[in-house]
PDB file of C-alpha atoms in Angstrom:
ATOM      1  CA  ASP A   5       0.000   0.000   0.000  1.00 63.00           C
ATOM      2  CA  ALA A   6       1.621   3.259  -1.159  1.00 81.00           C
ATOM      3  CA  GLY A   7      -0.355   5.461   1.174  1.00 94.00           C
ATOM      4  CA  VAL A   8      -1.876   8.801   0.263  1.00 97.00           C
ATOM      5  CA  ILE A   9       0.244  10.489  -2.371  1.00 97.00           C
ATOM      6  CA  GLN A  10       0.371  14.254  -2.740  1.00 98.00           C
ATOM      7  CA  SER A  11       2.147  16.409  -5.266  1.00 97.00           C
ATOM      8  CA  PRO A  12       4.009  18.632  -5.451  1.00 97.00           C
ATOM      9  CA  ARG A  13       5.867  18.383  -2.162  1.00 96.00           C
ATOM     10  CA  HIS A  14       6.718  22.088  -2.255  1.00 97.00           C
ATOM     11  CA  GLU A  15       5.249  24.909  -4.306  1.00 97.00           C
ATOM     12  CA  VAL A  16       6.494  28.463  -4.466  1.00 98.00           C
ATOM     13  CA  THR A  17       4.494  30.901  -6.526  1.00 97.00           C
ATOM     14  CA  GLU A  18       3.830  34.576  -6.914  1.00 97.00           C
ATOM     15  CA  MET A  19       0.703  36.309  -5.760  1.00 97.00           C
ATOM     16  CA  GLY A  20      -2.004  36.148  -8.387  1.00 97.00           C
ATOM     17  CA  GLN A  21      -0.893  32.875  -9.913  1.00 97.00           C
ATOM     18  CA  GLU A  22      -3.022  29.755 -10.053  1.00 97.00           C
ATOM     19  CA  VAL A  23      -1.947  26.868  -7.864  1.00 98.00           C
ATOM     20  CA  THR A  24      -3.085  23.256  -8.224  1.00 98.00           C
ATOM     21  CA  LEU A  25      -2.421  20.658  -5.569  1.00 98.00           C
ATOM     22  CA  ARG A  26      -2.934  16.979  -6.302  1.00 98.00           C
ATOM     23  CA  CYS A  27      -3.852  13.952  -4.275  1.00 98.00           C
ATOM     24  CA  LYS A  28      -4.166  10.225  -4.859  1.00 98.00           C
ATOM     25  CA  PRO A  29      -5.987   8.500  -1.987  1.00 97.00           C
ATOM     26  CA  ILE A  30      -5.374   4.985  -0.782  1.00 96.00           C
ATOM     27  CA  SER A  31      -6.997   2.515  -3.127  1.00 95.00           C
ATOM     28  CA  GLY A  32     -10.399   1.434  -1.859  1.00 93.00           C
ATOM     29  CA  HIS A  33     -10.891   4.419   0.412  1.00 94.00           C
ATOM     30  CA  ASP A  34     -14.166   6.172  -0.298  1.00 92.00           C
ATOM     31  CA  TYR A  35     -13.598   9.316   1.769  1.00 92.00           C
ATOM     32  CA  LEU A  36     -11.121  12.014   0.885  1.00 94.00           C
ATOM     33  CA  PHE A  37     -10.334  15.094   2.959  1.00 94.00           C
ATOM     34  CA  TRP A  38      -8.359  18.273   2.337  1.00 97.00           C
ATOM     35  CA  TYR A  39      -6.831  19.990   5.379  1.00 96.00           C
ATOM     36  CA  ARG A  40      -4.756  23.128   5.754  1.00 96.00           C
ATOM     37  CA  GLN A  41      -2.216  23.668   8.530  1.00 95.00           C
ATOM     38  CA  THR A  42      -0.911  27.025   9.698  1.00 93.00           C
ATOM     39  CA  MET A  43       0.778  28.121  12.884  1.00 88.00           C
ATOM     40  CA  MET A  44      -2.075  30.441  13.743  1.00 87.00           C
ATOM     41  CA  ARG A  45      -5.042  28.178  13.018  1.00 86.00           C
ATOM     42  CA  GLY A  46      -3.638  24.686  13.355  1.00 89.00           C
ATOM     43  CA  LEU A  47      -5.202  21.951  11.239  1.00 92.00           C
ATOM     44  CA  GLU A  48      -8.403  23.007   9.522  1.00 91.00           C
ATOM     45  CA  LEU A  49     -10.697  20.887   7.392  1.00 92.00           C
ATOM     46  CA  LEU A  50     -11.351  22.555   4.052  1.00 95.00           C
ATOM     47  CA  ILE A  51     -13.566  20.051   2.250  1.00 95.00           C
ATOM     48  CA  TYR A  52     -14.316  16.358   2.117  1.00 93.00           C
ATOM     49  CA  PHE A  53     -15.676  13.974  -0.479  1.00 94.00           C
ATOM     50  CA  ASN A  54     -17.552  10.707  -0.271  1.00 92.00           C
ATOM     51  CA  ASN A  55     -17.534   8.512  -3.365  1.00 94.00           C
ATOM     52  CA  ASN A  56     -16.164  11.469  -5.367  1.00 96.00           C
ATOM     53  CA  VAL A  57     -19.018  13.763  -4.309  1.00 96.00           C
ATOM     54  CA  PRO A  58     -18.276  16.867  -2.218  1.00 95.00           C
ATOM     55  CA  ILE A  59     -20.135  16.532   1.083  1.00 92.00           C
ATOM     56  CA  ASP A  60     -19.042  19.520   3.124  1.00 91.00           C
ATOM     57  CA  ASP A  61     -17.102  22.473   1.766  1.00 93.00           C
ATOM     58  CA  SER A  62     -17.916  24.870   4.595  1.00 90.00           C
ATOM     59  CA  GLY A  63     -14.236  25.075   5.494  1.00 91.00           C
ATOM     60  CA  MET A  64     -13.170  26.411   2.121  1.00 94.00           C
ATOM     61  CA  PRO A  65     -12.016  29.931   2.904  1.00 87.00           C
ATOM     62  CA  GLU A  66     -13.452  31.737  -0.106  1.00 84.00           C
ATOM     63  CA  ASP A  67     -14.320  31.475  -3.762  1.00 90.00           C
ATOM     64  CA  ARG A  68     -10.686  31.500  -4.751  1.00 95.00           C
ATOM     65  CA  PHE A  69     -10.507  27.916  -3.505  1.00 97.00           C
ATOM     66  CA  SER A  70     -12.046  25.017  -5.386  1.00 97.00           C
ATOM     67  CA  ALA A  71     -11.696  21.240  -5.151  1.00 98.00           C
ATOM     68  CA  LYS A  72     -12.629  18.436  -7.474  1.00 97.00           C
ATOM     69  CA  MET A  73     -12.592  14.682  -7.424  1.00 98.00           C
ATOM     70  CA  PRO A  74     -13.151  13.452 -10.975  1.00 97.00           C
ATOM     71  CA  ASN A  75     -12.632   9.805 -10.016  1.00 96.00           C
ATOM     72  CA  ALA A  76     -11.917   7.602  -7.039  1.00 95.00           C
ATOM     73  CA  SER A  77      -8.160   7.850  -7.393  1.00 96.00           C
ATOM     74  CA  PHE A  78      -7.573  11.549  -7.916  1.00 97.00           C
ATOM     75  CA  SER A  79      -8.445  14.895  -6.385  1.00 98.00           C
ATOM     76  CA  THR A  80      -7.261  18.452  -6.886  1.00 98.00           C
ATOM     77  CA  LEU A  81      -7.354  21.577  -4.771  1.00 98.00           C
ATOM     78  CA  LYS A  82      -7.029  24.756  -6.785  1.00 98.00           C
ATOM     79  CA  ILE A  83      -6.362  28.295  -5.621  1.00 97.00           C
ATOM     80  CA  GLN A  84      -6.951  31.053  -8.150  1.00 97.00           C
ATOM     81  CA  PRO A  85      -5.698  33.711  -7.698  1.00 96.00           C
ATOM     82  CA  SER A  86      -3.278  32.856  -4.911  1.00 97.00           C
ATOM     83  CA  GLU A  87      -2.469  35.307  -2.115  1.00 96.00           C
ATOM     84  CA  PRO A  88       0.359  35.398   0.462  1.00 97.00           C
ATOM     85  CA  ARG A  89      -2.084  34.485   3.233  1.00 95.00           C
ATOM     86  CA  ASP A  90      -2.692  31.164   1.482  1.00 96.00           C
ATOM     87  CA  SER A  91       0.818  30.089   2.429  1.00 97.00           C
ATOM     88  CA  ALA A  92       0.437  26.927   4.498  1.00 97.00           C
ATOM     89  CA  VAL A  93       0.862  23.185   4.402  1.00 97.00           C
ATOM     90  CA  TYR A  94      -2.012  21.473   2.640  1.00 98.00           C
ATOM     91  CA  PHE A  95      -2.724  17.875   3.551  1.00 97.00           C
ATOM     92  CA  CYS A  96      -4.854  15.340   1.806  1.00 97.00           C
ATOM     93  CA  ALA A  97      -6.193  12.370   3.774  1.00 95.00           C
ATOM     94  CA  SER A  98      -8.380   9.378   3.050  1.00 94.00           C
ATOM     95  CA  SER A  99     -10.341   6.766   4.960  1.00 91.00           C
ATOM     96  CA  SER A 100     -12.446   3.742   4.201  1.00 88.00           C
ATOM     97  CA  GLY A 101     -15.452   5.096   6.044  1.00 72.00           C
ATOM     98  CA  THR A 102     -16.417   8.128   7.977  1.00 61.00           C
ATOM     99  CA  GLY A 103     -16.406   8.524  11.694  1.00 65.00           C
ATOM    100  CA  ARG A 104     -15.397   4.995  12.606  1.00 73.00           C
ATOM    101  CA  SER A 105     -12.317   4.418  10.476  1.00 82.00           C
ATOM    102  CA  PRO A 106      -8.801   5.759  10.869  1.00 87.00           C
ATOM    103  CA  LEU A 107      -7.713   8.647   8.709  1.00 89.00           C
ATOM    104  CA  HIS A 108      -4.483   8.355   6.733  1.00 93.00           C
ATOM    105  CA  PHE A 109      -2.609  11.494   5.689  1.00 95.00           C
ATOM    106  CA  GLY A 110      -0.346  12.252   2.780  1.00 96.00           C
ATOM    107  CA  ASN A 111       2.979  14.013   3.301  1.00 95.00           C
ATOM    108  CA  GLY A 112       1.477  17.397   2.510  1.00 97.00           C
ATOM    109  CA  THR A 113       2.263  20.195   0.082  1.00 97.00           C
ATOM    110  CA  ARG A 114       4.055  23.208   1.492  1.00 97.00           C
ATOM    111  CA  LEU A 115       2.756  26.238  -0.384  1.00 98.00           C
ATOM    112  CA  THR A 116       4.542  29.577  -0.304  1.00 97.00           C
ATOM    113  CA  VAL A 117       2.954  32.523  -2.046  1.00 98.00           C
ATOM    114  CA  THR A 118       5.215  35.559  -2.378  1.00 97.00           C
TER     115      THR A 118
ATOM    116  CA  GLY B   8     -18.771  21.654  18.087  1.00 79.00           C
ATOM    117  CA  ILE B   9     -16.793  19.269  20.206  1.00 84.00           C
ATOM    118  CA  GLN B  10     -13.951  20.733  22.268  1.00 90.00           C
ATOM    119  CA  VAL B  11     -10.568  19.016  22.368  1.00 94.00           C
ATOM    120  CA  GLU B  12      -7.962  20.009  24.918  1.00 97.00           C
ATOM    121  CA  GLN B  13      -4.461  18.600  24.973  1.00 97.00           C
ATOM    122  CA  SER B  14      -1.974  18.897  27.784  1.00 97.00           C
ATOM    123  CA  PRO B  15       0.720  19.805  28.362  1.00 97.00           C
ATOM    124  CA  PRO B  16       1.192  22.194  25.429  1.00 97.00           C
ATOM    125  CA  ASP B  17       4.962  21.734  25.554  1.00 97.00           C
ATOM    126  CA  LEU B  18       7.199  19.108  27.060  1.00 97.00           C
ATOM    127  CA  ILE B  19      10.965  18.753  27.250  1.00 97.00           C
ATOM    128  CA  LEU B  20      12.460  15.411  28.213  1.00 95.00           C
ATOM    129  CA  GLN B  21      15.832  13.833  28.585  1.00 97.00           C
ATOM    130  CA  GLU B  22      16.357  10.781  26.431  1.00 97.00           C
ATOM    131  CA  GLY B  23      15.208   7.703  28.306  1.00 97.00           C
ATOM    132  CA  ALA B  24      12.488   9.438  30.309  1.00 97.00           C
ATOM    133  CA  ASN B  25       8.822   8.462  30.266  1.00 97.00           C
ATOM    134  CA  SER B  26       5.907  10.797  29.611  1.00 97.00           C
ATOM    135  CA  THR B  27       2.135  10.934  29.511  1.00 98.00           C
ATOM    136  CA  LEU B  28       0.188  13.157  27.162  1.00 98.00           C
ATOM    137  CA  ARG B  29      -3.462  13.830  27.785  1.00 98.00           C
ATOM    138  CA  CYS B  30      -6.442  14.597  25.575  1.00 98.00           C
ATOM    139  CA  ASN B  31      -9.747  15.723  27.093  1.00 97.00           C
ATOM    140  CA  PHE B  32     -12.891  16.053  25.003  1.00 95.00           C
ATOM    141  CA  SER B  33     -16.308  17.457  25.623  1.00 92.00           C
ATOM    142  CA  ASP B  34     -18.674  14.945  24.010  1.00 88.00           C
ATOM    143  CA  SER B  35     -19.073  11.303  23.015  1.00 87.00           C
ATOM    144  CA  VAL B  36     -16.882  10.132  20.153  1.00 86.00           C
ATOM    145  CA  ASN B  37     -16.921   7.499  17.444  1.00 82.00           C
ATOM    146  CA  ASN B  38     -13.307   7.805  16.521  1.00 88.00           C
ATOM    147  CA  LEU B  39     -10.186   8.971  18.306  1.00 93.00           C
ATOM    148  CA  GLN B  40      -6.735   8.952  16.808  1.00 94.00           C
ATOM    149  CA  TRP B  41      -3.300   9.958  17.979  1.00 97.00           C
ATOM    150  CA  PHE B  42      -0.879  11.360  15.400  1.00 96.00           C
ATOM    151  CA  HIS B  43       2.766  12.276  15.537  1.00 97.00           C
ATOM    152  CA  GLN B  44       3.890  15.146  13.344  1.00 96.00           C
ATOM    153  CA  ASN B  45       7.612  14.736  12.919  1.00 92.00           C
ATOM    154  CA  PRO B  46      10.068  17.591  12.331  1.00 88.00           C
ATOM    155  CA  TRP B  47       9.665  17.080   8.569  1.00 88.00           C
ATOM    156  CA  GLY B  48       5.946  17.777   8.852  1.00 91.00           C
ATOM    157  CA  GLN B  49       4.653  14.282   8.216  1.00 92.00           C
ATOM    158  CA  LEU B  50       1.511  13.279  10.101  1.00 93.00           C
ATOM    159  CA  ILE B  51       1.934   9.698  11.195  1.00 93.00           C
ATOM    160  CA  ASN B  52      -0.857   7.561  12.588  1.00 92.00           C
ATOM    161  CA  LEU B  53       0.018   6.227  16.003  1.00 96.00           C
ATOM    162  CA  PHE B  54      -3.237   4.787  17.260  1.00 95.00           C
ATOM    163  CA  TYR B  55      -6.853   4.493  16.284  1.00 93.00           C
ATOM    164  CA  ILE B  56      -8.392   4.171  19.742  1.00 94.00           C
ATOM    165  CA  PRO B  57     -12.004   5.233  20.343  1.00 91.00           C
ATOM    166  CA  SER B  58     -11.935   3.110  23.507  1.00 93.00           C
ATOM    167  CA  GLY B  59      -9.707   0.713  25.386  1.00 96.00           C
ATOM    168  CA  THR B  60      -5.953   0.306  25.447  1.00 97.00           C
ATOM    169  CA  LYS B  61      -3.440  -0.416  22.722  1.00 97.00           C
ATOM    170  CA  GLN B  62       0.300  -0.779  22.694  1.00 97.00           C
ATOM    171  CA  ASN B  63       2.855  -0.458  19.937  1.00 96.00           C
ATOM    172  CA  GLY B  64       6.431  -0.849  21.083  1.00 97.00           C
ATOM    173  CA  ARG B  65       7.372   1.952  23.460  1.00 97.00           C
ATOM    174  CA  LEU B  66       4.064   3.722  22.887  1.00 98.00           C
ATOM    175  CA  SER B  67       0.700   2.897  24.323  1.00 98.00           C
ATOM    176  CA  ALA B  68      -2.643   4.651  24.473  1.00 98.00           C
ATOM    177  CA  THR B  69      -5.740   4.410  26.596  1.00 98.00           C
ATOM    178  CA  THR B  70      -9.111   5.988  25.946  1.00 97.00           C
ATOM    179  CA  VAL B  71     -11.796   6.107  28.607  1.00 96.00           C
ATOM    180  CA  ALA B  72     -14.717   7.239  26.517  1.00 92.00           C
ATOM    181  CA  THR B  73     -17.169   7.419  29.417  1.00 93.00           C
ATOM    182  CA  GLU B  74     -14.909   9.897  31.183  1.00 95.00           C
ATOM    183  CA  ARG B  75     -13.979  11.682  27.951  1.00 96.00           C
ATOM    184  CA  TYR B  76     -10.242  11.472  27.951  1.00 97.00           C
ATOM    185  CA  SER B  77      -7.408   9.672  26.263  1.00 98.00           C
ATOM    186  CA  LEU B  78      -3.791   9.225  27.308  1.00 98.00           C
ATOM    187  CA  LEU B  79      -0.695   8.586  25.232  1.00 98.00           C
ATOM    188  CA  TYR B  80       2.266   7.034  27.045  1.00 98.00           C
ATOM    189  CA  ILE B  81       5.778   7.266  25.719  1.00 97.00           C
ATOM    190  CA  SER B  82       8.339   5.136  27.529  1.00 97.00           C
ATOM    191  CA  SER B  83      12.113   5.310  27.237  1.00 97.00           C
ATOM    192  CA  SER B  84      11.842   8.345  24.984  1.00 97.00           C
ATOM    193  CA  GLN B  85      14.248   8.821  22.099  1.00 97.00           C
ATOM    194  CA  THR B  86      15.268  11.927  20.191  1.00 96.00           C
ATOM    195  CA  THR B  87      13.263  10.631  17.228  1.00 95.00           C
ATOM    196  CA  ASP B  88      10.120  10.962  19.350  1.00 96.00           C
ATOM    197  CA  SER B  89      10.437  14.748  19.090  1.00 96.00           C
ATOM    198  CA  GLY B  90       7.666  16.539  17.273  1.00 96.00           C
ATOM    199  CA  VAL B  91       4.049  17.432  17.854  1.00 97.00           C
ATOM    200  CA  TYR B  92       1.507  14.911  19.077  1.00 98.00           C
ATOM    201  CA  PHE B  93      -2.072  15.497  18.044  1.00 97.00           C
ATOM    202  CA  CYS B  94      -5.237  14.000  19.388  1.00 96.00           C
ATOM    203  CA  ALA B  95      -8.056  14.036  16.837  1.00 93.00           C
ATOM    204  CA  LEU B  96     -11.577  12.761  17.182  1.00 90.00           C
ATOM    205  CA  VAL B  97     -14.954  12.428  15.526  1.00 84.00           C
ATOM    206  CA  ASN B  98     -17.981  13.526  17.490  1.00 76.00           C
ATOM    207  CA  SER B  99     -20.799  10.969  17.542  1.00 71.00           C
ATOM    208  CA  GLY B 100     -23.237  11.839  14.796  1.00 70.00           C
ATOM    209  CA  TYR B 101     -20.625  13.683  12.783  1.00 68.00           C
ATOM    210  CA  SER B 102     -18.217  12.628  10.087  1.00 70.00           C
ATOM    211  CA  THR B 103     -15.026  14.622  10.357  1.00 80.00           C
ATOM    212  CA  LEU B 104     -12.017  14.733  12.629  1.00 84.00           C
ATOM    213  CA  THR B 105     -11.517  17.654  14.986  1.00 89.00           C
ATOM    214  CA  PHE B 106      -7.907  18.182  16.005  1.00 92.00           C
ATOM    215  CA  GLY B 107      -6.547  19.378  19.303  1.00 93.00           C
ATOM    216  CA  LYS B 108      -3.818  22.012  19.335  1.00 93.00           C
ATOM    217  CA  GLY B 109      -1.167  19.389  20.007  1.00 96.00           C
ATOM    218  CA  THR B 110       1.628  18.765  22.500  1.00 97.00           C
ATOM    219  CA  MET B 111       5.064  19.780  21.307  1.00 97.00           C
ATOM    220  CA  LEU B 112       7.646  17.300  22.585  1.00 97.00           C
ATOM    221  CA  LEU B 113      11.377  17.817  22.531  1.00 97.00           C
ATOM    222  CA  VAL B 114      13.593  14.918  23.583  1.00 97.00           C
ATOM    223  CA  SER B 115      17.161  15.946  24.180  1.00 96.00           C
ATOM    224  CA  PRO B 116      20.131  13.548  24.122  1.00 93.00           C
TER     225      PRO B 116
END
């Protein structure tokens, strides 16, 4: 089992540019989560999917953020346009069920917006 | 939403010492996990432990759901144990993990 795979590992971009983060969940997991970690706010849930369908996106900070899951093995989190305050580590995680199954995290993408 | 409190916020140990980290929560839970975030930022699953006791090498965890707390024990600590330990849980009736603020552990040689 390769675990949750995220790319890129690091991303540095200029304010105003579009950023796309990618995630491949563990095979067979039907829940996928996107989290953001900052020093000030800790780990925050942005959005989660069940069977490729977005269930709760109330954590998405604003319209500049969007997430998709076109199939069971791939998800993207897009920021357009990016701003310096978006700088954070973005984690993707997956589980085989909600609430009663352990969550497995990817290694994260460290985003720096200058 | 459910409240999660971890203590202590920071802990410094000499290599070889034992420690206990605590996680208190305000409501019933379906899922409780302990994670270790290492200095490289990776979030590593330690335990999935909504109730009972589990052990894995030098680490063990106990959750007493009826009293709404969980404990993580680290014995014979090593410098590689340094990092932040998070307790995260799912409130009964909900679907998503809520994280505590973590305990930052530094083990010095």
